[in-house]
GROMACS .gro file of C-alpha atoms in nm:
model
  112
    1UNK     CA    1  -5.496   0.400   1.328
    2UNK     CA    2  -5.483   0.193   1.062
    3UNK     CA    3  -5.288  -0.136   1.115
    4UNK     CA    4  -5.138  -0.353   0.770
    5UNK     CA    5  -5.002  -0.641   0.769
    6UNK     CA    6  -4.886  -0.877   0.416
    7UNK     CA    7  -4.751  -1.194   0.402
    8UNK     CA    8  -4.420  -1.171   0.152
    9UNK     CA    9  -4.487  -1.479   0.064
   10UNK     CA   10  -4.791  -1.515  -0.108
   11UNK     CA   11  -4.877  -1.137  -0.090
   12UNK     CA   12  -5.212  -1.162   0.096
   13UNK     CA   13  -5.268  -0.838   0.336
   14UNK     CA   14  -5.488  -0.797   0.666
   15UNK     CA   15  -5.582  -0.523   0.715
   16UNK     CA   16  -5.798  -0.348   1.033
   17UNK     CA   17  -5.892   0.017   1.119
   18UNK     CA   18  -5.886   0.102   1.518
   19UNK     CA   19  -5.960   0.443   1.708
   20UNK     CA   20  -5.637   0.415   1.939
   21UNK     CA   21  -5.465   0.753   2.031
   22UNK     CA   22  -5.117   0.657   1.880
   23UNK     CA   23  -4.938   0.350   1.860
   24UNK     CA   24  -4.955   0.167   2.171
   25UNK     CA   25  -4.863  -0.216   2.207
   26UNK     CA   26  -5.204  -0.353   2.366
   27UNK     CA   27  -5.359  -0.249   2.028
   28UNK     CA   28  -5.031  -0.431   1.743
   29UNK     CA   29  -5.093  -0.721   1.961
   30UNK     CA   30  -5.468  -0.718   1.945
   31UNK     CA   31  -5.453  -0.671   1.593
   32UNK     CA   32  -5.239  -0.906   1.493
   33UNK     CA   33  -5.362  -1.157   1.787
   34UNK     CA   34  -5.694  -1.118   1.486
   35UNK     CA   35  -5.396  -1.158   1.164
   36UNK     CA   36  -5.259  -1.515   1.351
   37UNK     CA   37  -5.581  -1.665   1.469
   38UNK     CA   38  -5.719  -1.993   1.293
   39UNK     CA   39  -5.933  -1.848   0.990
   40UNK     CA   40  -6.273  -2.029   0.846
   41UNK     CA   41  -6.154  -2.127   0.520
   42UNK     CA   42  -5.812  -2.335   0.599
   43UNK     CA   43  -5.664  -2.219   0.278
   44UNK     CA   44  -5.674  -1.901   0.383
   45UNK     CA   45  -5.270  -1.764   0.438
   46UNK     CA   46  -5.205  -1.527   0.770
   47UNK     CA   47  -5.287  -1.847   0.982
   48UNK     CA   48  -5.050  -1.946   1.302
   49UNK     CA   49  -4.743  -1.757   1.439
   50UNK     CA   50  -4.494  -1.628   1.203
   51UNK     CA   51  -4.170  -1.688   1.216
   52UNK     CA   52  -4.018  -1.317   1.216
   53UNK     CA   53  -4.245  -1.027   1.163
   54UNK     CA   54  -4.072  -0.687   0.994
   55UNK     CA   55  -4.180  -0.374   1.097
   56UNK     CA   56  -4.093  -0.010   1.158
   57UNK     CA   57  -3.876   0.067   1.432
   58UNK     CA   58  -4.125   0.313   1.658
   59UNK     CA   59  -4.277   0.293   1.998
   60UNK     CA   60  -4.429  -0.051   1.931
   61UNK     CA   61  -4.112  -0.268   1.836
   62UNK     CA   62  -3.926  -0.093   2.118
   63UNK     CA   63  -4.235  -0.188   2.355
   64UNK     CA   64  -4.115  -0.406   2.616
   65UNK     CA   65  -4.479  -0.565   2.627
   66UNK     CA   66  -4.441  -0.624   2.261
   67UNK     CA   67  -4.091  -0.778   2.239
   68UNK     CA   68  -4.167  -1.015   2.584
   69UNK     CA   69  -4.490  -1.119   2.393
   70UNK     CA   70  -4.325  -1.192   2.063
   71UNK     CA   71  -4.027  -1.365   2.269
   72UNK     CA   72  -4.273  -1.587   2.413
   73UNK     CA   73  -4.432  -1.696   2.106
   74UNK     CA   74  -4.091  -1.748   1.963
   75UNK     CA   75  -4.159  -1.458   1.676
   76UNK     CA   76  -3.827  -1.219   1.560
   77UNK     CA   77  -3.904  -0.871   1.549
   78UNK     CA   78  -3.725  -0.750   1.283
   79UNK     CA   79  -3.737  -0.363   1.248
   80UNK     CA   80  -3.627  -0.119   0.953
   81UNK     CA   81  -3.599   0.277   0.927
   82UNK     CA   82  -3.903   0.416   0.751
   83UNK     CA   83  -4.015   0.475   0.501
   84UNK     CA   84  -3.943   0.123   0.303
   85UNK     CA   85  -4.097  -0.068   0.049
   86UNK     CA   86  -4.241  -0.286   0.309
   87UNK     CA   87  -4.486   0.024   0.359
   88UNK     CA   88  -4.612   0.126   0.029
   89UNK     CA   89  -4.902  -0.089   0.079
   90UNK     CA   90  -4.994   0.105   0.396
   91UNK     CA   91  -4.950   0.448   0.254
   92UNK     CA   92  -5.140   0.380  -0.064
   93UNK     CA   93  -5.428   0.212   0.167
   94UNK     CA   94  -5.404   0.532   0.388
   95UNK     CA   95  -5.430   0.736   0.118
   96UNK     CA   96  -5.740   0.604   0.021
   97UNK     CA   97  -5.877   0.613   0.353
   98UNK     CA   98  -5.751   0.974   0.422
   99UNK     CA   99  -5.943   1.061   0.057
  100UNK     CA  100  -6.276   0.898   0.182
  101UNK     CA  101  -6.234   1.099   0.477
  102UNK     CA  102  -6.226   1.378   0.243
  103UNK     CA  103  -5.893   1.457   0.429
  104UNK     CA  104  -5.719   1.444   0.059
  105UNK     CA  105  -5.799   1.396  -0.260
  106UNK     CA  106  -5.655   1.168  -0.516
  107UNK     CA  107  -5.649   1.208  -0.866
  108UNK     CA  108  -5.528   0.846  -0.941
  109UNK     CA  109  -5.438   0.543  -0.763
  110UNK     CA  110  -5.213   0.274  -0.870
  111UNK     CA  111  -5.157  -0.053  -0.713
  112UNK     CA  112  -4.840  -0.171  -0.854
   0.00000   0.00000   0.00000
């Protein structure tokens, strides 16, 4: 599964590939336990604990491990129906990956 995440602000994206079987909490939280942690370079953005997060409104937002754990660290959850712009970036990364795979084949991609 691939997980995404971008930063509206300054547009940076995280990005890691996991072999999970579906979405399942333990794994968002890993994975963006990795997207929050302190970084090398302190310059770096997608350091520290957002304020809100937006994402899709699937078995993961509605997770109650997931919403305690982003209670706790004092971090809205903020969900929307997909698809939205807020996903292009995944789908065109996807895409990509899913051509590698040789699962599909793209003529061209655009980032936009």
């Amino acid at each position: 599964m691939l997980f995404f995440v971008v930063d509206d602000r300054s547009g940076a994206c995280y990005q890691e590939y996991r072999c999970v079987y579906g979405e399942n909490a333990e794994a968002a939280l890993s994975f963006l336990y990795n997207t929050f942690s302190a970084k090398p370079e302190p310059e770096l953005p997608l350091q520290g604990i957002p304020a809100a997060i937006h994402m899709d409104n699937g078995p993961v937002s509605r997770s109650r491990v997931f919403q305690s754990v982003m209670g706790s660290l004092g971090v809205r959850v903020l969900t929307h129906m997909p698809p939205s712009d807020n996903e292009r970036p995944f789908r065109t990364i996807k895409e990509v990956h899913d051509a590698k795979e040789g699962r599909m084949i793209l003529a061209d991609v655009q980032s936009s």
